[in-house]
């Protein structure tokens, strides 16, 4: 006999999961076009908030399936787990850490005391420093070494120290209000260690007006450190070309005025030569992929837009945290429902690929960030309760692309190939729009026509004799659409800093919800370590001018062959 605790962990043995599977097989016999003909059902699957509408009526679900998912959430103690997370328990047990990104968006008048320290106070003291620093740069009080205003900000960082920042920047930069606020300044990202990324990042900039922001939680990440050292050398070289007699003090002043860091590793930022007062800290309870809410996002985004806009983004995120806490019913709790639907699709329905489809160019980087958020969090295979391998696979493969570009790329497979779970995201009010006199609709209306048409096309399909009438028989099947493809839609009233924060927090909590159901630790990332270690061995060989055969023998014949080919052709 298994104990309650154990049987609760083993999803495959869960009675509710078995019921969900039976439900799925029952629903598989009902076509989506039939499900969608039920007005009451559709109504029950739309949740309206002040700023967006979440509609999951195009998912293969009925009221009973939803009830079962809610039951599973209750059995798995999802809300209790969120409370443990929000209260600062060390739920990231494999790293012995708390998971407290929520504290980053708590307001000044709230408090959360851990080991005698009010972390909300700490959070706001860093935010205050970011505000002061960014205001002084924006007002030209803090300048570069030669006294010129700093207007180009290069954010150096990778993974969690890059992706969300790029997403938020893109989400906001074309909004008319923020566009004005950022006039005359530019934010660039340098993430990849690929030299092309470096040369593009520094191309065409005025070195005297550039501020480098090194973002690295650990300040040891190989790519970020090499890029930062390169930027330092590049900057000094540019100064030396223009001012040949640079003194040691000048060099110090250049680094001190044009390099800042966001990190938890002060000894290393010190070694790099960054002034203590130019280091903005955060805490080990902020996971990399959640760190955009800390100085990681606050500093670059406040420099380019002003700190008020970042605060608005934080308020958006907080509104979703508050939903988790205050929502009376799981069915109304949108991030939880998104997680349950995700679980339904991946685990019960076997749709292991999730595609994020924002109908907004401003959200072009959202899928990239969600790839990391989802796959680094839930790409796991060990139970956090038993510390043993699970007997099931967790988490979906995630990719995406803004509509309508995606339609002309991979939608073929979604319509007539595999079963994917689709997530449509759009906003009613455009950030920018174009409509010339003779056009029937504006560009935004044209874009959004597709946002509404695609979920229906996927769900309804086109396959009856009547619908295929007139098509030559040999082409009939080629041109038929079985439909029955599922999706949900998230429609924002508008895309601004607040709703960008909401969107991100929704996805963060949906990913956590799924991880809690799977009984994994969604907050570590041991899977990225092995590759890093092996790269150390290769690096030593690539650094040598001449490599003896013996040294290649440390690698298997395939890899040594590839390395030899590389070494012979690299110049
Ligand atoms: O390789 C993955 C990762 O560890 C992420 O989790 C993290 O966000 C990123 O690398 C960068 O780490 P750091 O901020 O320490 O440079």
Coordinates of C-alpha atoms and ligand atoms in Angstrom, one line a residue:
X1 CA 0.0 0.0 0.0
X2 CA 1.3 3.4 -0.9
X3 CA 0.9 6.2 1.7
X4 CA -1.4 9.0 0.8
X5 CA 1.5 11.3 0.3
X6 CA 3.2 8.9 -2.2
X7 CA 0.1 8.1 -4.1
X8 CA -0.5 11.8 -4.4
X9 CA 2.9 12.3 -5.9
X10 CA 2.7 9.6 -8.5
X11 CA 0.5 11.3 -11.1
X12 CA 0.0 8.1 -13.0
X13 CA -1.6 6.6 -9.9
X14 CA -3.8 9.5 -9.1
X15 CA -7.5 8.7 -9.3
X16 CA -8.2 12.2 -10.5
X17 CA -5.6 11.9 -13.3
X18 CA -7.3 8.6 -14.3
X19 CA -10.6 10.3 -14.4
X20 CA -9.1 13.1 -16.4
X21 CA -7.8 10.6 -18.9
X22 CA -11.3 9.0 -19.2
X23 CA -12.8 12.4 -19.6
X24 CA -10.3 13.2 -22.4
X25 CA -11.1 10.0 -24.2
X26 CA -14.8 10.9 -24.0
X27 CA -14.2 14.5 -25.2
X28 CA -12.0 13.2 -28.0
X29 CA -15.2 11.9 -29.6
X30 CA -16.8 15.4 -29.7
X31 CA -15.5 17.7 -32.3
X32 CA -14.5 21.2 -31.2
X33 CA -17.1 22.7 -33.5
X34 CA -19.8 21.0 -31.5
X35 CA -18.3 22.0 -28.2
X36 CA -18.2 25.6 -29.5
X37 CA -21.8 25.6 -30.4
X38 CA -22.8 25.6 -26.7
X39 CA -23.2 29.2 -25.8
X40 CA -23.4 28.6 -22.0
X41 CA -20.2 26.5 -22.1
X42 CA -18.4 29.2 -24.0
X43 CA -19.6 31.8 -21.5
X44 CA -18.3 29.8 -18.6
X45 CA -14.9 29.6 -20.1
X46 CA -14.3 33.4 -20.5
X47 CA -12.9 35.3 -17.6
X48 CA -13.0 39.1 -17.7
X49 CA -10.7 41.3 -15.7
X50 CA -10.2 45.1 -15.6
X51 CA -7.5 44.9 -18.3
X52 CA -7.9 41.7 -20.2
X53 CA -10.2 38.9 -21.3
X54 CA -9.0 35.3 -21.0
X55 CA -11.0 32.8 -23.1
X56 CA -10.4 29.1 -23.1
X57 CA -13.5 28.0 -24.8
X58 CA -11.4 26.7 -27.8
X59 CA -9.8 24.2 -25.5
X60 CA -11.0 20.6 -25.5
X61 CA -12.8 21.0 -22.2
X62 CA -16.2 20.8 -20.7
X63 CA -17.5 21.7 -17.3
X64 CA -16.8 18.3 -15.9
X65 CA -13.2 18.3 -17.1
X66 CA -12.7 21.8 -15.6
X67 CA -14.1 20.5 -12.3
X68 CA -11.7 17.5 -12.4
X69 CA -8.7 19.9 -13.0
X70 CA -9.8 22.0 -10.1
X71 CA -10.0 18.9 -8.0
X72 CA -6.5 17.9 -9.0
X73 CA -5.2 21.4 -8.1
X74 CA -6.8 21.0 -4.7
X75 CA -5.4 17.5 -4.2
X76 CA -1.9 18.7 -5.2
X77 CA -2.2 21.6 -2.7
X78 CA -1.4 24.2 -5.4
X79 CA -2.6 27.2 -3.4
X80 CA -0.8 26.0 -0.3
X81 CA 2.4 25.7 -2.4
X82 CA 1.9 29.3 -3.7
X83 CA 1.5 30.4 -0.1
X84 CA 4.7 28.6 0.9
X85 CA 6.5 30.3 -2.0
X86 CA 5.1 33.8 -1.2
X87 CA 5.9 33.4 2.5
X88 CA 9.6 32.7 1.7
X89 CA 9.8 29.0 2.5
X90 CA 12.8 27.4 0.9
X91 CA 10.8 25.6 -1.8
X92 CA 13.8 25.6 -4.1
X93 CA 15.2 22.8 -1.9
X94 CA 17.9 21.5 -4.3
X95 CA 19.6 24.9 -4.1
X96 CA 18.4 25.6 -0.5
X97 CA 16.8 28.8 -1.6
X98 CA 13.6 30.7 -1.2
X99 CA 11.7 31.7 -4.3
X100 CA 10.6 35.2 -3.7
X101 CA 10.3 37.2 -7.0
X102 CA 6.9 38.2 -5.7
X103 CA 8.7 40.3 -3.0
X104 CA 10.2 42.3 -5.9
X105 CA 6.8 43.6 -6.8
X106 CA 5.4 44.2 -3.3
X107 CA 4.5 47.8 -2.6
X108 CA 6.5 50.0 -0.2
X109 CA 3.8 49.9 2.4
X110 CA 3.9 46.0 2.6
X111 CA 6.4 44.0 4.5
X112 CA 7.8 40.5 4.5
X113 CA 10.2 39.7 7.3
X114 CA 12.6 36.8 6.9
X115 CA 15.3 36.1 9.5
X116 CA 14.6 39.4 11.1
X117 CA 15.0 41.4 7.8
X118 CA 12.2 43.1 6.0
X119 CA 13.0 42.1 2.4
X120 CA 10.5 44.6 1.0
X121 CA 12.5 47.4 2.5
X122 CA 15.7 46.0 0.9
X123 CA 13.9 45.8 -2.4
X124 CA 12.7 49.3 -2.3
X125 CA 16.1 50.7 -1.2
X126 CA 17.6 49.2 -4.4
X127 CA 14.7 50.5 -6.5
X128 CA 15.3 54.0 -4.9
X129 CA 19.0 53.8 -5.9
X130 CA 18.1 52.8 -9.4
X131 CA 15.7 55.7 -9.6
X132 CA 18.2 58.2 -8.4
X133 CA 20.9 56.8 -10.7
X134 CA 18.7 56.6 -13.8
X135 CA 17.3 60.1 -13.2
X136 CA 20.8 61.6 -12.9
X137 CA 21.8 59.9 -16.1
X138 CA 18.7 60.9 -17.9
X139 CA 19.1 64.5 -16.7
X140 CA 22.7 64.6 -17.7
X141 CA 24.0 65.0 -14.1
X142 CA 25.9 61.8 -14.3
X143 CA 27.9 61.8 -17.6
X144 CA 30.5 59.8 -19.4
X145 CA 34.3 60.4 -18.7
X146 CA 34.5 63.3 -21.2
X147 CA 31.4 65.0 -19.8
X148 CA 29.0 63.9 -22.5
X149 CA 25.5 62.8 -21.8
X150 CA 25.0 59.0 -21.6
X151 CA 22.4 58.0 -24.2
X152 CA 23.3 54.5 -25.3
X153 CA 22.9 51.8 -22.8
X154 CA 24.3 48.4 -23.6
X155 CA 23.0 45.7 -21.3
X156 CA 25.4 42.7 -21.2
X157 CA 23.9 39.5 -19.9
X158 CA 22.6 36.2 -21.0
X159 CA 19.7 33.8 -20.2
X160 CA 17.7 35.2 -17.3
X161 CA 19.9 38.2 -17.2
X162 CA 18.8 39.1 -20.8
X163 CA 15.7 37.5 -22.2
X164 CA 13.0 39.1 -20.1
X165 CA 14.6 42.6 -20.3
X166 CA 14.6 42.3 -24.1
X167 CA 11.0 41.2 -24.1
X168 CA 9.9 44.1 -21.9
X169 CA 11.9 46.6 -23.8
X170 CA 10.3 45.5 -27.1
X171 CA 6.9 45.4 -25.5
X172 CA 7.2 49.1 -24.5
X173 CA 9.5 50.9 -27.0
X174 CA 6.9 51.7 -29.6
X175 CA 4.2 52.8 -27.2
X176 CA 3.7 56.5 -28.0
X177 CA 4.1 57.6 -24.3
X178 CA 7.2 55.6 -23.7
X179 CA 8.6 56.4 -27.1
X180 CA 8.6 60.0 -26.1
X181 CA 10.2 59.3 -22.8
X182 CA 13.0 57.4 -24.5
X183 CA 13.6 59.9 -27.2
X184 CA 17.4 60.4 -27.8
X185 CA 18.4 57.3 -26.0
X186 CA 18.7 53.7 -27.0
X187 CA 19.0 50.3 -25.2
X188 CA 20.9 47.5 -26.8
X189 CA 21.5 44.0 -25.6
X190 CA 24.7 42.0 -25.8
X191 CA 23.9 38.4 -24.9
X192 CA 25.6 35.9 -27.1
X193 CA 29.3 35.3 -26.9
X194 CA 29.2 35.0 -30.7
X195 CA 31.5 37.8 -31.9
X196 CA 28.8 39.0 -34.3
X197 CA 26.6 40.0 -31.4
X198 CA 29.5 42.0 -30.0
X199 CA 30.3 43.8 -33.2
X200 CA 26.6 44.6 -33.8
X201 CA 26.2 45.9 -30.2
X202 CA 28.9 48.4 -30.5
X203 CA 28.4 49.3 -34.2
X204 CA 27.8 53.0 -34.8
X205 CA 27.7 54.1 -31.2
X206 CA 29.3 57.1 -29.7
X207 CA 31.7 55.5 -27.2
X208 CA 31.7 58.7 -25.0
X209 CA 28.0 58.5 -24.6
X210 CA 27.7 54.8 -23.9
X211 CA 27.0 53.2 -20.5
X212 CA 27.7 49.5 -20.2
X213 CA 25.5 47.6 -17.8
X214 CA 26.9 44.2 -16.8
X215 CA 24.1 42.0 -15.6
X216 CA 25.0 38.7 -14.1
X217 CA 23.7 37.2 -10.9
X218 CA 26.8 35.2 -10.4
X219 CA 29.3 37.5 -12.2
X220 CA 31.0 34.3 -13.3
X221 CA 29.0 33.4 -16.4
X222 CA 31.7 32.8 -19.1
X223 CA 29.8 34.5 -22.0
X224 CA 28.9 37.6 -20.0
X225 CA 32.4 38.0 -18.5
X226 CA 34.1 37.7 -21.9
X227 CA 31.7 40.2 -23.5
X228 CA 32.2 42.6 -20.5
X229 CA 36.0 42.4 -20.7
X230 CA 35.8 42.9 -24.5
X231 CA 33.5 46.0 -24.0
X232 CA 36.0 47.3 -21.4
X233 CA 38.9 46.9 -23.8
X234 CA 36.9 48.3 -26.7
X235 CA 36.0 51.4 -24.7
X236 CA 39.5 52.1 -23.5
X237 CA 40.9 51.6 -27.0
X238 CA 38.4 54.1 -28.4
X239 CA 39.3 56.6 -25.8
X240 CA 43.0 56.0 -26.4
X241 CA 42.5 56.6 -30.1
X242 CA 40.9 60.0 -29.5
X243 CA 42.9 61.0 -26.4
X244 CA 46.4 59.3 -26.7
X245 CA 47.7 60.5 -23.4
X246 CA 45.2 58.8 -21.1
X247 CA 46.5 58.5 -17.5
X248 CA 45.7 55.7 -15.0
X249 CA 43.2 58.0 -13.4
X250 CA 41.5 58.6 -16.7
X251 CA 41.2 54.8 -17.1
X252 CA 39.7 54.5 -13.7
X253 CA 37.3 57.3 -14.3
X254 CA 36.2 55.8 -17.7
X255 CA 35.3 52.5 -16.0
X256 CA 33.8 54.1 -13.0
X257 CA 31.6 56.4 -15.1
X258 CA 30.7 54.1 -18.0
X259 CA 30.4 50.7 -16.4
X260 CA 27.7 49.7 -13.9
X261 CA 26.7 46.2 -12.7
X262 CA 23.7 44.3 -11.5
X263 CA 24.8 41.3 -9.5
X264 CA 24.8 39.5 -6.2
X265 CA 28.6 38.9 -6.3
X266 CA 30.2 42.1 -5.0
X267 CA 33.8 40.7 -4.7
X268 CA 33.7 39.9 -8.4
X269 CA 32.2 43.3 -9.5
X270 CA 35.0 44.9 -7.4
X271 CA 37.7 42.9 -9.2
X272 CA 36.3 43.9 -12.5
X273 CA 36.8 47.5 -11.4
X274 CA 33.2 48.6 -11.0
X275 CA 32.6 51.2 -8.3
X276 CA 30.7 49.9 -5.3
X277 CA 28.2 52.7 -5.7
X278 CA 27.6 51.6 -9.3
X279 CA 26.6 48.1 -8.3
X280 CA 22.9 47.3 -7.9
X281 CA 22.3 44.2 -5.9
X282 CA 19.7 41.6 -5.7
X283 CA 19.3 38.4 -3.6
X284 CA 19.8 34.7 -4.0
X285 CA 16.1 34.3 -3.6
X286 CA 15.6 35.8 -7.1
X287 CA 16.0 33.1 -9.7
X288 CA 17.7 34.3 -13.0
X289 CA 14.6 33.8 -15.1
X290 CA 12.5 35.9 -12.6
X291 CA 15.1 38.6 -12.2
X292 CA 13.7 41.2 -14.6
X293 CA 11.6 42.4 -11.6
X294 CA 14.8 43.4 -9.8
X295 CA 17.5 45.8 -10.7
X296 CA 18.2 43.4 -13.6
X297 CA 15.2 45.0 -15.4
X298 CA 14.8 48.1 -13.3
X299 CA 18.2 49.6 -14.3
X300 CA 18.2 49.4 -18.1
X301 CA 14.5 50.0 -18.4
X302 CA 14.5 53.0 -16.1
X303 CA 17.5 54.4 -17.9
X304 CA 15.7 54.3 -21.2
X305 CA 12.1 55.0 -20.1
X306 CA 12.3 56.5 -16.6
X307 CA 11.6 54.7 -13.3
X308 CA 7.9 55.5 -13.3
X309 CA 7.3 53.2 -16.2
X310 CA 9.2 50.4 -14.5
X311 CA 7.1 50.9 -11.4
X312 CA 4.0 50.6 -13.5
X313 CA 5.3 47.2 -14.8
X314 CA 5.8 46.1 -11.2
X315 CA 2.3 47.1 -10.3
X316 CA 1.0 44.9 -13.2
X317 CA 2.9 41.9 -11.9
X318 CA 1.7 42.6 -8.4
X319 CA -1.9 42.6 -9.5
X320 CA -1.5 39.0 -10.6
X321 CA 0.2 38.0 -7.3
X322 CA -2.8 39.5 -5.5
X323 CA -5.2 37.5 -7.7
X324 CA -3.4 34.3 -6.6
X325 CA -3.9 35.2 -3.0
X326 CA -7.3 36.8 -3.0
X327 CA -9.2 34.8 -5.7
X328 CA -12.0 32.9 -4.0
X329 CA -12.2 30.1 -6.5
X330 CA -9.6 28.3 -8.6
X331 CA -11.9 28.5 -11.6
X332 CA -11.6 32.3 -11.5
X333 CA -7.9 32.2 -10.8
X334 CA -6.5 32.9 -14.2
X335 CA -2.8 31.9 -13.7
X336 CA -3.9 28.7 -12.0
X337 CA -6.4 27.9 -14.8
X338 CA -3.7 28.6 -17.4
X339 CA -1.5 26.1 -15.5
X340 CA -4.2 23.5 -15.3
X341 CA -5.0 23.9 -19.0
X342 CA -1.3 23.6 -19.7
X343 CA -1.2 20.3 -17.7
X344 CA -4.4 19.1 -19.5
X345 CA -2.8 19.7 -22.9
X346 CA 0.6 18.4 -22.2
X347 CA 0.0 15.5 -19.8
X348 CA -3.5 14.4 -20.4
X349 CA -4.0 15.2 -24.1
X350 CA -0.4 14.4 -25.1
X351 CA 0.2 17.7 -26.9
X352 CA 3.8 18.1 -25.8
X353 CA 4.5 21.2 -27.9
X354 CA 3.2 24.6 -26.9
X355 CA 3.2 27.5 -29.3
X356 CA 3.0 31.1 -28.2
X357 CA 1.4 33.3 -30.8
X358 CA 1.4 37.0 -29.9
X359 CA -0.5 39.0 -32.5
X360 CA 1.7 42.0 -31.8
X361 CA 5.2 42.9 -33.1
X362 CA 5.8 44.5 -29.7
X363 CA 5.6 41.1 -28.2
X364 CA 8.1 39.6 -30.6
X365 CA 10.5 38.6 -27.8
X366 CA 7.8 37.2 -25.6
X367 CA 8.1 33.6 -27.0
X368 CA 11.9 33.7 -26.5
X369 CA 11.5 34.6 -22.9
X370 CA 8.7 32.0 -22.3
X371 CA 10.9 29.3 -23.8
X372 CA 13.4 29.8 -21.0
X373 CA 10.8 30.4 -18.3
X374 CA 8.9 27.3 -19.2
X375 CA 11.6 24.9 -20.3
X376 CA 14.3 25.8 -17.8
X377 CA 11.6 25.6 -15.0
X378 CA 9.7 22.5 -16.0
X379 CA 12.1 20.5 -18.1
X380 CA 12.8 18.2 -15.2
X381 CA 12.5 14.6 -14.4
X382 CA 12.9 14.2 -10.6
X383 CA 10.3 14.4 -7.9
X384 CA 11.0 17.2 -5.4
X385 CA 9.3 15.1 -2.7
X386 CA 11.1 11.8 -3.1
X387 CA 14.2 13.0 -4.9
X388 CA 13.8 10.1 -7.3
X389 CA 13.2 9.9 -11.0
X390 CA 9.6 10.3 -12.0
X391 CA 7.8 7.8 -14.2
X392 CA 6.4 10.5 -16.5
X393 CA 7.8 13.3 -18.6
X394 CA 7.1 16.9 -17.6
X395 CA 6.8 20.2 -19.3
X396 CA 6.1 21.1 -23.0
X397 CA 8.5 22.1 -25.7
X398 CA 7.8 25.8 -26.3
X399 CA 8.3 28.0 -29.3
X400 CA 6.5 30.8 -30.9
X401 CA 6.5 33.8 -33.3
X402 CA 4.3 36.8 -33.7
X403 CA 1.3 36.6 -35.9
X404 CA 0.9 36.9 -38.7
X405 CA 4.5 36.0 -39.5
X406 CA 4.0 32.6 -38.0
X407 CA 1.0 31.9 -40.2
X408 CA 3.4 32.1 -43.3
X409 CA 5.9 29.8 -41.6
X410 CA 4.8 26.9 -39.4
X411 CA 1.0 27.2 -39.2
X412 CA 0.8 24.5 -42.0
X413 CA 1.8 22.0 -39.4
X414 CA -0.6 23.2 -36.8
X415 CA -3.6 23.1 -39.3
X416 CA -2.8 19.9 -41.0
X417 CA 0.0 18.2 -39.2
X418 CA 0.6 17.6 -35.5
X419 CA -1.5 18.5 -32.5
X420 CA 0.0 21.5 -30.7
X421 CA -1.5 23.6 -28.0
X422 CA -1.8 27.2 -29.2
X423 CA -1.8 30.3 -27.1
X424 CA -3.1 33.4 -28.9
X425 CA -2.2 36.8 -27.3
X426 CA -3.4 40.2 -28.6
X427 CA -4.4 43.7 -27.6
X428 CA -7.4 45.7 -28.7
X429 CA -5.8 49.1 -28.7
X430 CA -2.8 49.4 -31.1
X431 CA 0.4 51.0 -29.9
X432 CA 0.8 52.3 -33.4
X433 CA -1.5 52.1 -36.4
X434 CA -1.5 52.8 -40.1
X435 CA -4.6 53.4 -42.2
X436 CA -4.6 55.2 -45.5
X437 CA -7.8 56.4 -47.1
X438 CA -8.4 53.7 -49.6
X439 CA -7.9 50.8 -47.2
X440 CA -10.9 49.0 -45.7
X441 CA -9.2 48.4 -42.4
X442 CA -6.2 49.6 -40.5
X443 CA -3.1 47.5 -40.2
X444 CA -4.0 46.6 -36.6
X445 CA -7.5 45.6 -37.7
X446 CA -6.0 43.5 -40.4
X447 CA -3.6 41.8 -37.9
X448 CA -6.4 41.2 -35.4
X449 CA -8.7 39.7 -38.1
X450 CA -6.2 36.9 -38.1
X451 CA -6.1 36.7 -34.3
X452 CA -9.9 35.9 -34.3
X453 CA -9.9 33.8 -37.5
X454 CA -7.1 31.4 -36.7
X455 CA -8.5 29.9 -33.4
X456 CA -11.8 29.2 -35.2
X457 CA -10.1 27.8 -38.3
X458 CA -8.1 25.5 -36.1
X459 CA -11.1 24.4 -34.1
X460 CA -13.8 24.1 -36.8
X461 CA -11.7 22.9 -39.7
X462 CA -13.3 22.2 -43.1
X463 CA -14.0 18.6 -43.9
X464 CA -17.7 17.9 -44.7
X465 CA -18.8 16.9 -48.1
X466 CA -20.7 20.2 -48.4
X467 CA -17.6 22.2 -47.4
X468 CA -15.4 20.4 -49.8
X469 CA -17.8 20.6 -52.7
X470 CA -16.3 21.4 -56.0
X471 CA -12.8 20.3 -55.0
X472 CA -11.5 17.5 -57.4
X473 CA -11.5 14.2 -55.5
X474 CA -7.8 13.7 -55.7
X475 CA -7.3 17.1 -54.0
X476 CA -10.1 16.8 -51.5
X477 CA -8.1 15.3 -48.7
X478 CA -5.1 17.6 -49.4
X479 CA -7.5 20.6 -49.0
X480 CA -9.4 19.3 -46.0
X481 CA -8.9 20.5 -42.5
X482 CA -9.9 18.1 -39.8
X483 CA -10.1 20.9 -37.3
X484 CA -10.5 20.0 -33.6
X485 CA -7.3 21.9 -32.9
X486 CA -7.3 23.7 -29.6
X487 CA -6.1 27.0 -28.3
X488 CA -6.8 29.7 -25.7
X489 CA -6.9 33.5 -26.3
X490 CA -5.6 36.2 -24.0
X491 CA -6.9 39.6 -25.2
X492 CA -5.5 42.7 -23.4
X493 CA -7.3 46.0 -23.6
X494 CA -4.0 47.6 -24.5
X495 CA -0.3 46.7 -24.2
X496 CA 1.4 49.0 -21.8
X497 CA 3.8 48.7 -18.9
X498 CA 1.1 47.5 -16.5
X499 CA -0.3 44.8 -18.8
X500 CA 3.2 43.7 -19.8
X501 CA 3.8 43.1 -16.1
X502 CA 0.5 41.2 -15.9
X503 CA 1.3 39.1 -18.9
X504 CA 4.7 38.1 -17.6
X505 CA 3.4 37.3 -14.0
X506 CA 0.5 35.3 -15.5
X507 CA 3.0 33.1 -17.4
X508 CA 5.3 32.8 -14.4
X509 CA 2.6 31.6 -12.1
X510 CA 1.1 29.3 -14.8
X511 CA 4.5 27.6 -15.1
X512 CA 4.8 27.3 -11.3
X513 CA 1.3 25.8 -11.2
X514 CA 2.3 23.1 -13.7
X515 CA 5.6 22.4 -11.8
X516 CA 3.6 22.0 -8.5
X517 CA 1.3 19.5 -10.2
X518 CA 4.3 17.6 -11.6
X519 CA 5.9 17.6 -8.2
X520 CA 9.2 18.9 -9.6
X521 CA 11.4 21.8 -8.5
X522 CA 10.6 24.5 -11.1
X523 CA 13.2 26.8 -9.7
X524 CA 16.6 25.1 -10.2
X525 CA 18.4 24.5 -13.5
X526 CA 21.0 21.8 -12.9
X527 CA 20.5 20.7 -16.5
X528 CA 22.6 23.6 -17.8
X529 CA 25.7 22.7 -15.8
X530 CA 27.2 19.8 -17.6
X531 CA 27.6 21.6 -20.9
X532 CA 29.4 24.5 -19.2
X533 CA 31.9 22.1 -17.5
X534 CA 32.7 20.3 -20.8
X535 CA 33.2 23.6 -22.6
X536 CA 36.0 24.3 -20.1
X537 CA 38.0 21.3 -21.5
X538 CA 37.4 22.3 -25.1
X539 CA 38.3 25.9 -24.4
X540 CA 41.8 24.9 -23.3
X541 CA 42.4 23.1 -26.6
X542 CA 41.0 25.9 -28.8
X543 CA 43.3 28.3 -27.1
X544 CA 46.4 26.5 -28.3
X545 CA 48.2 27.2 -31.5
X546 CA 49.3 23.7 -31.9
X547 CA 47.4 20.7 -30.6
X548 CA 48.9 17.3 -30.3
X549 CA 47.0 14.2 -31.2
X550 CA 47.2 13.0 -27.6
X551 CA 45.1 16.0 -26.5
X552 CA 42.4 15.3 -28.9
X553 CA 42.2 11.8 -27.5
X554 CA 40.5 13.1 -24.4
X555 CA 37.4 13.4 -26.6
X556 CA 35.6 10.7 -28.6
X557 CA 36.6 10.3 -32.2
X558 CA 33.6 12.1 -33.5
X559 CA 34.2 15.2 -31.4
X560 CA 37.9 15.3 -31.9
X561 CA 37.4 15.0 -35.7
X562 CA 35.0 18.0 -35.6
X563 CA 37.5 20.0 -33.5
X564 CA 40.4 19.2 -35.8
X565 CA 38.3 20.4 -38.7
X566 CA 37.5 23.6 -36.9
X567 CA 41.1 24.2 -35.9
X568 CA 42.3 23.6 -39.5
X569 CA 39.8 26.1 -40.9
X570 CA 39.4 28.8 -38.3
X571 CA 41.7 31.4 -39.8
Ligands
LIG1 O1 22.6 28.9 -18.2 C1 21.4 29.3 -17.5 C2 21.6 30.3 -16.5 O2 22.2 29.7 -15.3 C3 20.3 31.0 -16.2 O3 19.5 30.4 -15.3 C4 20.8 32.4 -15.8 O4 19.8 33.3 -15.8 C5 21.9 32.6 -16.8 O5 22.5 31.3 -16.9 C6 22.8 33.7 -16.5 O6 23.4 33.6 -15.2 P1 24.1 34.9 -14.6 O7 23.0 35.9 -14.3 O8 24.7 34.4 -13.3 O9 25.1 35.4 -15.5

